[in-house]
PDB file of C-alpha atoms in Angstrom:
ATOM      1  CA  MET A 513       0.044   0.019   0.090  1.00  0.00           C
ATOM      2  CA  GLY A 514       3.047   2.281  -0.865  1.00  0.00           C
ATOM      3  CA  ILE A 515       2.147   5.982  -1.523  1.00  0.00           C
ATOM      4  CA  PRO A 516       3.091   7.385  -5.081  1.00  0.00           C
ATOM      5  CA  GLU A 517       6.328   9.445  -4.945  1.00  0.00           C
ATOM      6  CA  ALA A 518       4.688  12.008  -6.919  1.00  0.00           C
ATOM      7  CA  VAL A 519       2.397  12.772  -4.025  1.00  0.00           C
ATOM      8  CA  CYS A 520       5.407  12.760  -1.054  1.00  0.00           C
ATOM      9  CA  PRO A 521       6.515  15.799   0.258  1.00  0.00           C
ATOM     10  CA  ALA A 522      10.056  16.414  -0.920  1.00  0.00           C
ATOM     11  CA  ASN A 523      12.321  14.786   1.363  1.00  0.00           C
ATOM     12  CA  PRO A 524      10.589  15.140   4.682  1.00  0.00           C
ATOM     13  CA  LEU A 525      13.254  13.775   7.189  1.00  0.00           C
ATOM     14  CA  GLY A 526      16.051  14.600   4.985  1.00  0.00           C
ATOM     15  CA  ASP A 527      18.316  11.689   5.303  1.00  0.00           C
ATOM     16  CA  LEU A 528      16.027   9.010   6.240  1.00  0.00           C
ATOM     17  CA  GLY A 529      15.359   7.871   2.641  1.00  0.00           C
ATOM     18  CA  ALA A 530      12.553   6.068   0.996  1.00  0.00           C
ATOM     19  CA  ALA A 531       9.690   4.480   3.015  1.00  0.00           C
ATOM     20  CA  PRO A 532      10.108   1.003   4.158  1.00  0.00           C
ATOM     21  CA  SER A 533       8.515  -2.067   2.382  1.00  0.00           C
ATOM     22  CA  SER A 534       6.373  -3.832   4.671  1.00  0.00           C
ATOM     23  CA  SER A 535       8.707  -6.806   4.777  1.00  0.00           C
ATOM     24  CA  ALA A 536      11.433  -4.575   6.312  1.00  0.00           C
ATOM     25  CA  SER A 537       9.166  -2.369   8.441  1.00  0.00           C
ATOM     26  CA  SER A 538       9.960  -3.553  11.717  1.00  0.00           C
ATOM     27  CA  ALA A 539      13.786  -3.428  11.458  1.00  0.00           C
ATOM     28  CA  VAL A 540      13.632  -0.101  10.347  1.00  0.00           C
ATOM     29  CA  LEU A 541      11.279   1.174  12.854  1.00  0.00           C
ATOM     30  CA  LYS A 542      13.147  -0.409  15.591  1.00  0.00           C
ATOM     31  CA  GLU A 543      16.607   0.854  14.001  1.00  0.00           C
ATOM     32  CA  ASN A 544      15.245   4.516  13.913  1.00  0.00           C
ATOM     33  CA  GLY A 545      13.961   4.801  17.371  1.00  0.00           C
ATOM     34  CA  PRO A 546      13.399   2.949  20.881  1.00  0.00           C
ATOM     35  CA  SER A 547      10.410   0.948  21.489  1.00  0.00           C
ATOM     36  CA  ILE A 548       7.474   1.316  19.219  1.00  0.00           C
ATOM     37  CA  LEU A 549       5.366   2.055  22.450  1.00  0.00           C
ATOM     38  CA  GLN A 550       7.788   4.899  23.375  1.00  0.00           C
ATOM     39  CA  PRO A 551       6.910   8.393  21.707  1.00  0.00           C
ATOM     40  CA  THR A 552      10.416   9.413  19.778  1.00  0.00           C
ATOM     41  CA  ARG A 553      11.125  13.074  19.918  1.00  0.00           C
ATOM     42  CA  GLN A 554      11.684  14.367  16.635  1.00  0.00           C
ATOM     43  CA  ALA A 555      12.874  17.878  15.296  1.00  0.00           C
ATOM     44  CA  ASP A 556       9.933  20.302  15.133  1.00  0.00           C
ATOM     45  CA  ASP A 557       9.631  23.274  13.143  1.00  0.00           C
ATOM     46  CA  ARG A 558       6.520  24.794  14.847  1.00  0.00           C
ATOM     47  CA  PRO A 559       7.174  28.368  16.225  1.00  0.00           C
ATOM     48  CA  GLU A 560       5.412  29.755  19.378  1.00  0.00           C
ATOM     49  CA  LEU A 561       3.758  26.361  20.717  1.00  0.00           C
ATOM     50  CA  GLU A 562       5.291  25.964  23.828  1.00  0.00           C
ATOM     51  CA  GLY A 563       6.210  22.674  25.619  1.00  0.00           C
ATOM     52  CA  ASP A 564       6.142  19.200  24.443  1.00  0.00           C
ATOM     53  CA  ASP A 565       3.867  18.334  21.662  1.00  0.00           C
ATOM     54  CA  GLU A 566       2.344  15.203  23.721  1.00  0.00           C
ATOM     55  CA  ILE A 567      -0.225  14.726  20.924  1.00  0.00           C
ATOM     56  CA  TRP A 568       2.332  14.136  18.088  1.00  0.00           C
ATOM     57  CA  LEU A 569       4.503  12.250  20.099  1.00  0.00           C
ATOM     58  CA  GLN A 570       1.933   9.873  21.129  1.00  0.00           C
ATOM     59  CA  MET A 571       0.463   9.822  17.436  1.00  0.00           C
ATOM     60  CA  ARG A 572       3.867   8.516  16.384  1.00  0.00           C
ATOM     61  CA  ALA A 573       4.076   5.901  18.931  1.00  0.00           C
ATOM     62  CA  GLU A 574       0.740   4.638  18.002  1.00  0.00           C
ATOM     63  CA  ALA A 575       1.557   4.518  14.140  1.00  0.00           C
ATOM     64  CA  ARG A 576       5.001   2.641  15.068  1.00  0.00           C
ATOM     65  CA  HIS A 577       2.737   0.015  17.057  1.00  0.00           C
ATOM     66  CA  ASP A 578       0.205  -0.110  14.264  1.00  0.00           C
ATOM     67  CA  ALA A 579       3.037  -0.451  11.776  1.00  0.00           C
ATOM     68  CA  GLU A 580       4.305  -3.628  13.714  1.00  0.00           C
ATOM     69  CA  VAL A 581       0.863  -5.329  14.339  1.00  0.00           C
ATOM     70  CA  GLN A 582      -0.034  -4.822  10.722  1.00  0.00           C
ATOM     71  CA  PRO A 583       2.848  -4.581   8.536  1.00  0.00           C
ATOM     72  CA  VAL A 584       0.772  -4.116   5.207  1.00  0.00           C
ATOM     73  CA  LEU A 585       0.179  -0.791   6.628  1.00  0.00           C
ATOM     74  CA  ALA A 586       3.589   0.213   7.495  1.00  0.00           C
ATOM     75  CA  SER A 587       4.024   1.896   4.095  1.00  0.00           C
ATOM     76  CA  TYR A 588       1.158   3.799   4.684  1.00  0.00           C
ATOM     77  CA  LEU A 589       1.889   5.033   8.165  1.00  0.00           C
ATOM     78  CA  TYR A 590       5.115   5.777   7.286  1.00  0.00           C
ATOM     79  CA  SER A 591       4.446   8.170   4.606  1.00  0.00           C
ATOM     80  CA  THR A 592       1.399   9.736   6.178  1.00  0.00           C
ATOM     81  CA  ILE A 593       2.704   9.980  10.109  1.00  0.00           C
ATOM     82  CA  LEU A 594       6.344   8.600  10.547  1.00  0.00           C
ATOM     83  CA  ALA A 595       8.078  10.563   7.703  1.00  0.00           C
ATOM     84  CA  HIS A 596       7.336  13.953   9.033  1.00  0.00           C
ATOM     85  CA  ARG A 597       8.510  16.308  11.806  1.00  0.00           C
ATOM     86  CA  SER A 598       5.409  17.513  13.108  1.00  0.00           C
ATOM     87  CA  LEU A 599       1.673  17.227  13.189  1.00  0.00           C
ATOM     88  CA  GLU A 600       1.182  20.037  11.034  1.00  0.00           C
ATOM     89  CA  ARG A 601       3.177  18.725   7.907  1.00  0.00           C
ATOM     90  CA  ALA A 602       1.825  15.028   8.646  1.00  0.00           C
ATOM     91  CA  LEU A 603      -1.976  16.493   8.394  1.00  0.00           C
ATOM     92  CA  ALA A 604      -0.976  18.902   5.458  1.00  0.00           C
ATOM     93  CA  PHE A 605       0.447  15.933   3.574  1.00  0.00           C
ATOM     94  CA  HIS A 606      -2.504  13.807   4.248  1.00  0.00           C
ATOM     95  CA  LEU A 607      -5.428  16.529   3.570  1.00  0.00           C
ATOM     96  CA  GLY A 608      -3.326  17.349   0.287  1.00  0.00           C
ATOM     97  CA  ASN A 609      -3.649  13.561  -0.724  1.00  0.00           C
ATOM     98  CA  LYS A 610      -7.307  13.700   0.205  1.00  0.00           C
ATOM     99  CA  LEU A 611      -8.444  16.742  -1.584  1.00  0.00           C
ATOM    100  CA  SER A 612      -6.207  16.586  -4.583  1.00  0.00           C
ATOM    101  CA  SER A 613      -7.635  16.204  -8.096  1.00  0.00           C
ATOM    102  CA  THR A 614      -6.292  15.785 -11.657  1.00  0.00           C
ATOM    103  CA  THR A 615      -5.835  19.765 -12.029  1.00  0.00           C
ATOM    104  CA  LEU A 616      -5.362  20.389  -8.404  1.00  0.00           C
ATOM    105  CA  LEU A 617      -2.305  18.847  -7.309  1.00  0.00           C
ATOM    106  CA  SER A 618      -1.332  17.381  -3.840  1.00  0.00           C
ATOM    107  CA  THR A 619       2.153  18.933  -3.962  1.00  0.00           C
ATOM    108  CA  GLN A 620       0.473  22.546  -4.294  1.00  0.00           C
ATOM    109  CA  LEU A 621      -2.212  21.820  -1.503  1.00  0.00           C
ATOM    110  CA  TYR A 622       0.644  20.555   0.908  1.00  0.00           C
ATOM    111  CA  ASN A 623       2.776  23.690   0.374  1.00  0.00           C
ATOM    112  CA  LEU A 624      -0.533  25.963   0.809  1.00  0.00           C
ATOM    113  CA  ILE A 625      -1.733  23.875   3.810  1.00  0.00           C
ATOM    114  CA  VAL A 626       1.623  23.614   5.896  1.00  0.00           C
ATOM    115  CA  ASP A 627       2.232  26.932   5.071  1.00  0.00           C
ATOM    116  CA  THR A 628      -1.169  28.104   6.452  1.00  0.00           C
ATOM    117  CA  PHE A 629      -0.396  25.958   9.708  1.00  0.00           C
ATOM    118  CA  MET A 630       2.571  27.606  10.254  1.00  0.00           C
ATOM    119  CA  ASP A 631       1.775  31.006  10.044  1.00  0.00           C
ATOM    120  CA  ASP A 632      -1.212  30.694  12.239  1.00  0.00           C
ATOM    121  CA  VAL A 633      -0.832  29.508  16.058  1.00  0.00           C
ATOM    122  CA  GLU A 634      -4.386  29.814  16.585  1.00  0.00           C
ATOM    123  CA  ILE A 635      -5.039  27.190  13.649  1.00  0.00           C
ATOM    124  CA  ARG A 636      -2.291  24.788  15.409  1.00  0.00           C
ATOM    125  CA  GLU A 637      -4.034  25.329  18.841  1.00  0.00           C
ATOM    126  CA  SER A 638      -7.408  24.395  17.294  1.00  0.00           C
ATOM    127  CA  VAL A 639      -6.162  21.691  15.415  1.00  0.00           C
ATOM    128  CA  ARG A 640      -4.978  19.918  18.922  1.00  0.00           C
ATOM    129  CA  ALA A 641      -8.322  21.037  20.615  1.00  0.00           C
ATOM    130  CA  ASP A 642     -10.218  19.291  17.926  1.00  0.00           C
ATOM    131  CA  ILE A 643      -8.499  16.105  17.956  1.00  0.00           C
ATOM    132  CA  LYS A 644      -8.412  16.142  21.826  1.00  0.00           C
ATOM    133  CA  ALA A 645     -12.039  16.185  21.577  1.00  0.00           C
ATOM    134  CA  VAL A 646     -12.819  13.749  19.074  1.00  0.00           C
ATOM    135  CA  ARG A 647     -10.628  11.292  20.997  1.00  0.00           C
ATOM    136  CA  GLU A 648     -12.443  11.959  24.377  1.00  0.00           C
ATOM    137  CA  ARG A 649     -15.909  12.235  23.191  1.00  0.00           C
ATOM    138  CA  ASP A 650     -16.279   9.696  20.555  1.00  0.00           C
ATOM    139  CA  PRO A 651     -15.819   5.778  21.704  1.00  0.00           C
ATOM    140  CA  ALA A 652     -15.284   4.774  18.232  1.00  0.00           C
ATOM    141  CA  CYS A 653     -12.115   6.680  17.876  1.00  0.00           C
ATOM    142  CA  VAL A 654      -9.446   4.257  19.504  1.00  0.00           C
ATOM    143  CA  SER A 655      -6.185   6.739  18.976  1.00  0.00           C
ATOM    144  CA  TYR A 656      -5.123   9.948  17.956  1.00  0.00           C
ATOM    145  CA  SER A 657      -3.801   8.439  14.720  1.00  0.00           C
ATOM    146  CA  HIS A 658      -7.245   6.843  14.070  1.00  0.00           C
ATOM    147  CA  CYS A 659      -8.575  10.008  14.120  1.00  0.00           C
ATOM    148  CA  MET A 660      -6.171  12.131  11.927  1.00  0.00           C
ATOM    149  CA  LEU A 661      -6.253   9.283   9.140  1.00  0.00           C
ATOM    150  CA  ASN A 662      -9.669   8.156   9.184  1.00  0.00           C
ATOM    151  CA  PHE A 663     -12.314  10.612  10.666  1.00  0.00           C
ATOM    152  CA  LYS A 664     -13.636  12.573   8.061  1.00  0.00           C
ATOM    153  CA  GLY A 665     -15.256  15.181  10.414  1.00  0.00           C
ATOM    154  CA  PHE A 666     -12.220  15.862  11.896  1.00  0.00           C
ATOM    155  CA  LEU A 667     -10.420  16.227   8.345  1.00  0.00           C
ATOM    156  CA  ALA A 668     -13.192  18.392   7.041  1.00  0.00           C
ATOM    157  CA  CYS A 669     -12.952  20.817   9.960  1.00  0.00           C
ATOM    158  CA  GLN A 670      -8.994  21.407   9.216  1.00  0.00           C
ATOM    159  CA  ALA A 671      -9.645  21.746   5.720  1.00  0.00           C
ATOM    160  CA  TYR A 672     -12.428  24.372   6.860  1.00  0.00           C
ATOM    161  CA  ARG A 673      -9.857  26.205   8.970  1.00  0.00           C
ATOM    162  CA  VAL A 674      -7.328  26.608   5.946  1.00  0.00           C
ATOM    163  CA  ALA A 675      -9.912  27.719   3.771  1.00  0.00           C
ATOM    164  CA  HIS A 676     -11.353  30.176   6.390  1.00  0.00           C
ATOM    165  CA  ARG A 677      -7.822  31.923   6.901  1.00  0.00           C
ATOM    166  CA  LEU A 678      -7.745  32.470   3.009  1.00  0.00           C
ATOM    167  CA  TRP A 679     -11.005  33.802   2.907  1.00  0.00           C
ATOM    168  CA  ASN A 680      -9.922  36.234   5.428  1.00  0.00           C
ATOM    169  CA  GLN A 681      -6.875  37.201   3.374  1.00  0.00           C
ATOM    170  CA  GLY A 682      -9.028  38.034   0.512  1.00  0.00           C
ATOM    171  CA  ARG A 683      -8.276  34.820  -1.247  1.00  0.00           C
ATOM    172  CA  ILE A 684     -11.749  34.140  -2.192  1.00  0.00           C
ATOM    173  CA  SER A 685     -11.349  31.941  -5.209  1.00  0.00           C
ATOM    174  CA  LEU A 686      -9.036  29.638  -3.485  1.00  0.00           C
ATOM    175  CA  ALA A 687     -11.060  29.500  -0.420  1.00  0.00           C
ATOM    176  CA  LEU A 688     -14.279  28.467  -2.420  1.00  0.00           C
ATOM    177  CA  ALA A 689     -12.475  25.674  -4.398  1.00  0.00           C
ATOM    178  CA  ILE A 690     -11.388  24.189  -1.035  1.00  0.00           C
ATOM    179  CA  GLN A 691     -14.712  24.270   0.016  1.00  0.00           C
ATOM    180  CA  SER A 692     -15.677  22.538  -2.991  1.00  0.00           C
ATOM    181  CA  ARG A 693     -13.366  19.740  -2.703  1.00  0.00           C
ATOM    182  CA  VAL A 694     -14.230  19.049   0.793  1.00  0.00           C
ATOM    183  CA  SER A 695     -17.692  18.714  -0.052  1.00  0.00           C
ATOM    184  CA  GLU A 696     -17.134  16.742  -2.840  1.00  0.00           C
ATOM    185  CA  VAL A 697     -14.645  14.389  -0.900  1.00  0.00           C
ATOM    186  CA  PHE A 698     -16.006  14.424   2.582  1.00  0.00           C
ATOM    187  CA  ALA A 699     -19.606  15.024   2.084  1.00  0.00           C
ATOM    188  CA  VAL A 700     -19.236  18.101   4.431  1.00  0.00           C
ATOM    189  CA  ASP A 701     -20.071  21.824   3.031  1.00  0.00           C
ATOM    190  CA  ILE A 702     -18.982  24.503   5.541  1.00  0.00           C
ATOM    191  CA  HIS A 703     -18.482  27.737   3.914  1.00  0.00           C
ATOM    192  CA  PRO A 704     -15.043  29.323   4.524  1.00  0.00           C
ATOM    193  CA  ALA A 705     -16.752  32.532   5.754  1.00  0.00           C
ATOM    194  CA  ALA A 706     -18.544  30.910   8.920  1.00  0.00           C
ATOM    195  CA  LYS A 707     -16.626  31.076  12.323  1.00  0.00           C
ATOM    196  CA  ILE A 708     -15.869  27.674  14.222  1.00  0.00           C
ATOM    197  CA  GLY A 709     -14.166  27.556  17.422  1.00  0.00           C
ATOM    198  CA  LYS A 710     -11.931  24.963  19.070  1.00  0.00           C
ATOM    199  CA  GLY A 711     -12.509  21.798  20.478  1.00  0.00           C
ATOM    200  CA  ILE A 712     -15.012  20.585  17.808  1.00  0.00           C
ATOM    201  CA  LEU A 713     -16.252  17.216  16.994  1.00  0.00           C
ATOM    202  CA  PHE A 714     -18.218  16.317  13.887  1.00  0.00           C
ATOM    203  CA  ASP A 715     -19.160  13.015  14.442  1.00  0.00           C
ATOM    204  CA  HIS A 716     -19.735  11.024  11.378  1.00  0.00           C
ATOM    205  CA  ALA A 717     -19.860  14.237   9.520  1.00  0.00           C
ATOM    206  CA  THR A 718     -21.607  13.054   6.365  1.00  0.00           C
ATOM    207  CA  GLY A 719     -24.180  15.617   5.237  1.00  0.00           C
ATOM    208  CA  VAL A 720     -23.276  18.711   7.474  1.00  0.00           C
ATOM    209  CA  VAL A 721     -23.910  21.894   6.084  1.00  0.00           C
ATOM    210  CA  ILE A 722     -22.863  25.119   7.842  1.00  0.00           C
ATOM    211  CA  GLY A 723     -23.719  28.545   6.067  1.00  0.00           C
ATOM    212  CA  GLU A 724     -21.927  31.636   5.280  1.00  0.00           C
ATOM    213  CA  THR A 725     -22.578  33.634   8.525  1.00  0.00           C
ATOM    214  CA  ALA A 726     -23.112  30.858  10.857  1.00  0.00           C
ATOM    215  CA  THR A 727     -21.149  31.126  14.054  1.00  0.00           C
ATOM    216  CA  VAL A 728     -20.125  27.908  16.312  1.00  0.00           C
ATOM    217  CA  GLY A 729     -18.665  28.453  19.629  1.00  0.00           C
ATOM    218  CA  ASP A 730     -15.930  26.115  21.495  1.00  0.00           C
ATOM    219  CA  SER A 731     -16.599  22.565  22.777  1.00  0.00           C
ATOM    220  CA  VAL A 732     -19.591  21.976  20.285  1.00  0.00           C
ATOM    221  CA  SER A 733     -20.460  18.698  18.861  1.00  0.00           C
ATOM    222  CA  ILE A 734     -22.487  18.263  16.130  1.00  0.00           C
ATOM    223  CA  LEU A 735     -23.787  15.045  14.528  1.00  0.00           C
ATOM    224  CA  HIS A 736     -24.241  13.996  11.102  1.00  0.00           C
ATOM    225  CA  HIS A 737     -26.675  15.617   8.679  1.00  0.00           C
ATOM    226  CA  VAL A 738     -27.183  18.672  10.406  1.00  0.00           C
ATOM    227  CA  THR A 739     -27.828  22.002   8.914  1.00  0.00           C
ATOM    228  CA  LEU A 740     -27.154  25.522  10.193  1.00  0.00           C
ATOM    229  CA  GLY A 741     -28.961  27.158   7.384  1.00  0.00           C
ATOM    230  CA  GLY A 742     -30.322  30.657   6.363  1.00  0.00           C
ATOM    231  CA  THR A 743     -34.010  31.354   5.741  1.00  0.00           C
ATOM    232  CA  GLY A 744     -34.324  32.254   1.854  1.00  0.00           C
ATOM    233  CA  LYS A 745     -32.309  33.973  -1.004  1.00  0.00           C
ATOM    234  CA  TYR A 746     -31.686  37.170   0.513  1.00  0.00           C
ATOM    235  CA  GLY A 747     -28.021  37.984   1.916  1.00  0.00           C
ATOM    236  CA  GLY A 748     -26.694  39.517   5.045  1.00  0.00           C
ATOM    237  CA  ASP A 749     -26.405  37.846   8.574  1.00  0.00           C
ATOM    238  CA  ARG A 750     -28.857  35.221   8.297  1.00  0.00           C
ATOM    239  CA  HIS A 751     -27.462  32.049   9.512  1.00  0.00           C
ATOM    240  CA  PRO A 752     -27.262  30.459  13.329  1.00  0.00           C
ATOM    241  CA  LYS A 753     -25.345  31.554  15.959  1.00  0.00           C
ATOM    242  CA  VAL A 754     -24.302  28.275  17.986  1.00  0.00           C
ATOM    243  CA  GLY A 755     -22.913  28.861  21.620  1.00  0.00           C
ATOM    244  CA  ASN A 756     -20.225  27.223  23.677  1.00  0.00           C
ATOM    245  CA  GLY A 757     -20.804  23.418  24.741  1.00  0.00           C
ATOM    246  CA  VAL A 758     -23.791  22.942  22.470  1.00  0.00           C
ATOM    247  CA  LEU A 759     -24.897  19.222  21.294  1.00  0.00           C
ATOM    248  CA  ILE A 760     -26.872  18.882  18.227  1.00  0.00           C
ATOM    249  CA  GLY A 761     -28.214  15.695  17.404  1.00  0.00           C
ATOM    250  CA  ALA A 762     -28.324  13.773  14.043  1.00  0.00           C
ATOM    251  CA  GLY A 763     -30.547  15.402  11.443  1.00  0.00           C
ATOM    252  CA  ALA A 764     -31.190  18.575  13.276  1.00  0.00           C
ATOM    253  CA  THR A 765     -32.040  21.594  11.010  1.00  0.00           C
ATOM    254  CA  ILE A 766     -31.328  25.163  12.620  1.00  0.00           C
ATOM    255  CA  LEU A 767     -32.722  28.106  10.278  1.00  0.00           C
ATOM    256  CA  GLY A 768     -32.000  31.853  10.517  1.00  0.00           C
ATOM    257  CA  ASN A 769     -30.150  34.280  12.414  1.00  0.00           C
ATOM    258  CA  ILE A 770     -30.982  32.625  15.680  1.00  0.00           C
ATOM    259  CA  LYS A 771     -29.158  31.954  19.001  1.00  0.00           C
ATOM    260  CA  ILE A 772     -28.430  28.534  20.502  1.00  0.00           C
ATOM    261  CA  GLY A 773     -27.516  29.365  23.989  1.00  0.00           C
ATOM    262  CA  ASP A 774     -24.211  28.154  25.623  1.00  0.00           C
ATOM    263  CA  GLY A 775     -24.724  24.330  26.997  1.00  0.00           C
ATOM    264  CA  ALA A 776     -27.867  23.827  25.021  1.00  0.00           C
ATOM    265  CA  LYS A 777     -29.044  20.510  23.517  1.00  0.00           C
ATOM    266  CA  ILE A 778     -30.749  20.055  20.339  1.00  0.00           C
ATOM    267  CA  GLY A 779     -32.419  16.712  19.860  1.00  0.00           C
ATOM    268  CA  ALA A 780     -32.060  14.563  16.832  1.00  0.00           C
ATOM    269  CA  GLY A 781     -34.398  15.444  13.762  1.00  0.00           C
ATOM    270  CA  SER A 782     -35.517  18.677  15.556  1.00  0.00           C
ATOM    271  CA  VAL A 783     -36.178  21.828  13.337  1.00  0.00           C
ATOM    272  CA  VAL A 784     -35.233  24.820  15.194  1.00  0.00           C
ATOM    273  CA  LEU A 785     -36.660  28.295  14.154  1.00  0.00           C
ATOM    274  CA  ILE A 786     -36.412  30.436  17.253  1.00  0.00           C
ATOM    275  CA  GLU A 787     -34.077  31.000  19.560  1.00  0.00           C
ATOM    276  CA  VAL A 788     -33.064  28.207  22.510  1.00  0.00           C
ATOM    277  CA  PRO A 789     -32.104  29.409  25.637  1.00  0.00           C
ATOM    278  CA  PRO A 790     -28.713  28.377  27.542  1.00  0.00           C
ATOM    279  CA  SER A 791     -28.702  24.958  29.175  1.00  0.00           C
ATOM    280  CA  THR A 792     -31.878  23.806  27.719  1.00  0.00           C
ATOM    281  CA  THR A 793     -33.206  21.257  25.566  1.00  0.00           C
ATOM    282  CA  ALA A 794     -35.299  21.697  22.414  1.00  0.00           C
ATOM    283  CA  VAL A 795     -37.002  18.658  20.760  1.00  0.00           C
ATOM    284  CA  GLY A 796     -39.367  18.071  17.674  1.00  0.00           C
ATOM    285  CA  ASN A 797     -40.554  19.826  14.380  1.00  0.00           C
ATOM    286  CA  PRO A 798     -41.009  22.392  15.320  1.00  0.00           C
ATOM    287  CA  ALA A 799     -38.450  22.263  18.270  1.00  0.00           C
ATOM    288  CA  ARG A 800     -40.026  22.840  21.655  1.00  0.00           C
ATOM    289  CA  LEU A 801     -38.456  23.241  25.002  1.00  0.00           C
ATOM    290  CA  VAL A 802     -38.215  20.299  27.610  1.00  0.00           C
ATOM    291  CA  GLY A 803     -40.180  21.316  30.456  1.00  0.00           C
ATOM    292  CA  GLY A 804     -42.225  24.264  28.649  1.00  0.00           C
ATOM    293  CA  LYS A 805     -41.215  27.549  27.352  1.00  0.00           C
ATOM    294  CA  THR A 806     -41.941  29.260  30.848  1.00  0.00           C
ATOM    295  CA  THR A 807     -40.019  27.168  32.977  1.00  0.00           C
ATOM    296  CA  PRO A 808     -37.770  24.659  30.964  1.00  0.00           C
ATOM    297  CA  SER A 809     -35.703  21.950  32.386  1.00  0.00           C
ATOM    298  CA  ARG A 810     -32.214  23.202  32.874  1.00  0.00           C
ATOM    299  CA  LEU A 811     -29.030  21.030  31.823  1.00  0.00           C
ATOM    300  CA  THR A 812     -26.636  20.561  34.838  1.00  0.00           C
ATOM    301  CA  GLU A 813     -23.777  19.145  32.789  1.00  0.00           C
ATOM    302  CA  ILE A 814     -22.176  20.280  29.525  1.00  0.00           C
ATOM    303  CA  PRO A 815     -23.803  18.406  26.882  1.00  0.00           C
ATOM    304  CA  SER A 816     -21.788  18.394  24.226  1.00  0.00           C
ATOM    305  CA  GLU A 817     -19.139  16.571  26.613  1.00  0.00           C
ATOM    306  CA  THR A 818     -21.582  14.009  28.035  1.00  0.00           C
ATOM    307  CA  MET A 819     -22.924  13.160  24.268  1.00  0.00           C
ATOM    308  CA  ASP A 820     -26.232  12.522  26.029  1.00  0.00           C
ATOM    309  CA  HIS A 821     -28.960  12.205  23.166  1.00  0.00           C
ATOM    310  CA  THR A 822     -31.814  10.480  24.723  1.00  0.00           C
ATOM    311  CA  SER A 823     -32.312  11.010  28.687  1.00  0.00           C
ATOM    312  CA  PHE A 824     -34.533  14.033  28.059  1.00  0.00           C
ATOM    313  CA  ILE A 825     -37.401  11.420  26.567  1.00  0.00           C
ATOM    314  CA  SER A 826     -38.928  10.353  30.112  1.00  0.00           C
ATOM    315  CA  GLU A 827     -39.752  14.291  30.344  1.00  0.00           C
ATOM    316  CA  TRP A 828     -40.590  15.225  26.565  1.00  0.00           C
ATOM    317  CA  SER A 829     -43.322  12.278  25.824  1.00  0.00           C
ATOM    318  CA  ASP A 830     -44.792   8.981  26.877  1.00  0.00           C
ATOM    319  CA  TYR A 831     -43.693   7.342  23.477  1.00  0.00           C
ATOM    320  CA  VAL A 832     -43.647   3.718  23.680  1.00  0.00           C
ATOM    321  CA  ILE A 833     -43.341   1.256  21.066  1.00  0.00           C
TER     322      ILE A 833
END
């Protein structure tokens, strides 16, 4: 499962040479570092991020372990993780390959993405907050390396971050081109002008749509087929404003320039057309507050972290099968 030479960044580790074959992977991995379960510190070109990059070190250890357990993946893991000096470069390489086409070359995308990462400390911090959010909130995520390689919600979010910076720089056509490729490849459509915080989980992610003037706060969890949409063809500020710590269930639709308060929960399949107060739960079509409009039930925990989608049912209805 080797990666074609044309899509590899030029000599990412200098004198380490080409990726090892599957049959030689164990020997090469052991020769170039200590036990596969011990992270190996590599030279890192990230400016302004303080301290050791524990997520990157752990990701490398996971990749080494997986390469020994599954030799058929050794060349793939070397090319995508072990051959790179930093998380930024590995992620840029992986995104470049995922989003490339016959006319949009992976090497061009790699250079664009890595330059964007290295020029923006806030993006690099957001990348790490996002990958931690996925690892902590999604029980299907078994490792940091698994998240970076295989979770399209995480990858789509990082590609959005690149497009958003390009949009803010006035590079509109390039930002929109990346948006289009992300939509085609990951089935996630986020307008590059939208504003999204850090610690974001797009769980499954298929069918997520976030409009141009939408904002999403920090530590938000959004399930598949969620729409943060406008209300018609008119321009201006027309999309939802989602606060911090919000959980939005699968298939929910939130329309218009309305506010979803901090720590709120939107039930799966709900259609929300009016403001949802902080720490409340809105469910149904059209959505109503659990506990009633005047004295709604208040959540005592952060729903985006608990990922509890169903505990409100007993208060909401006597539904039985």
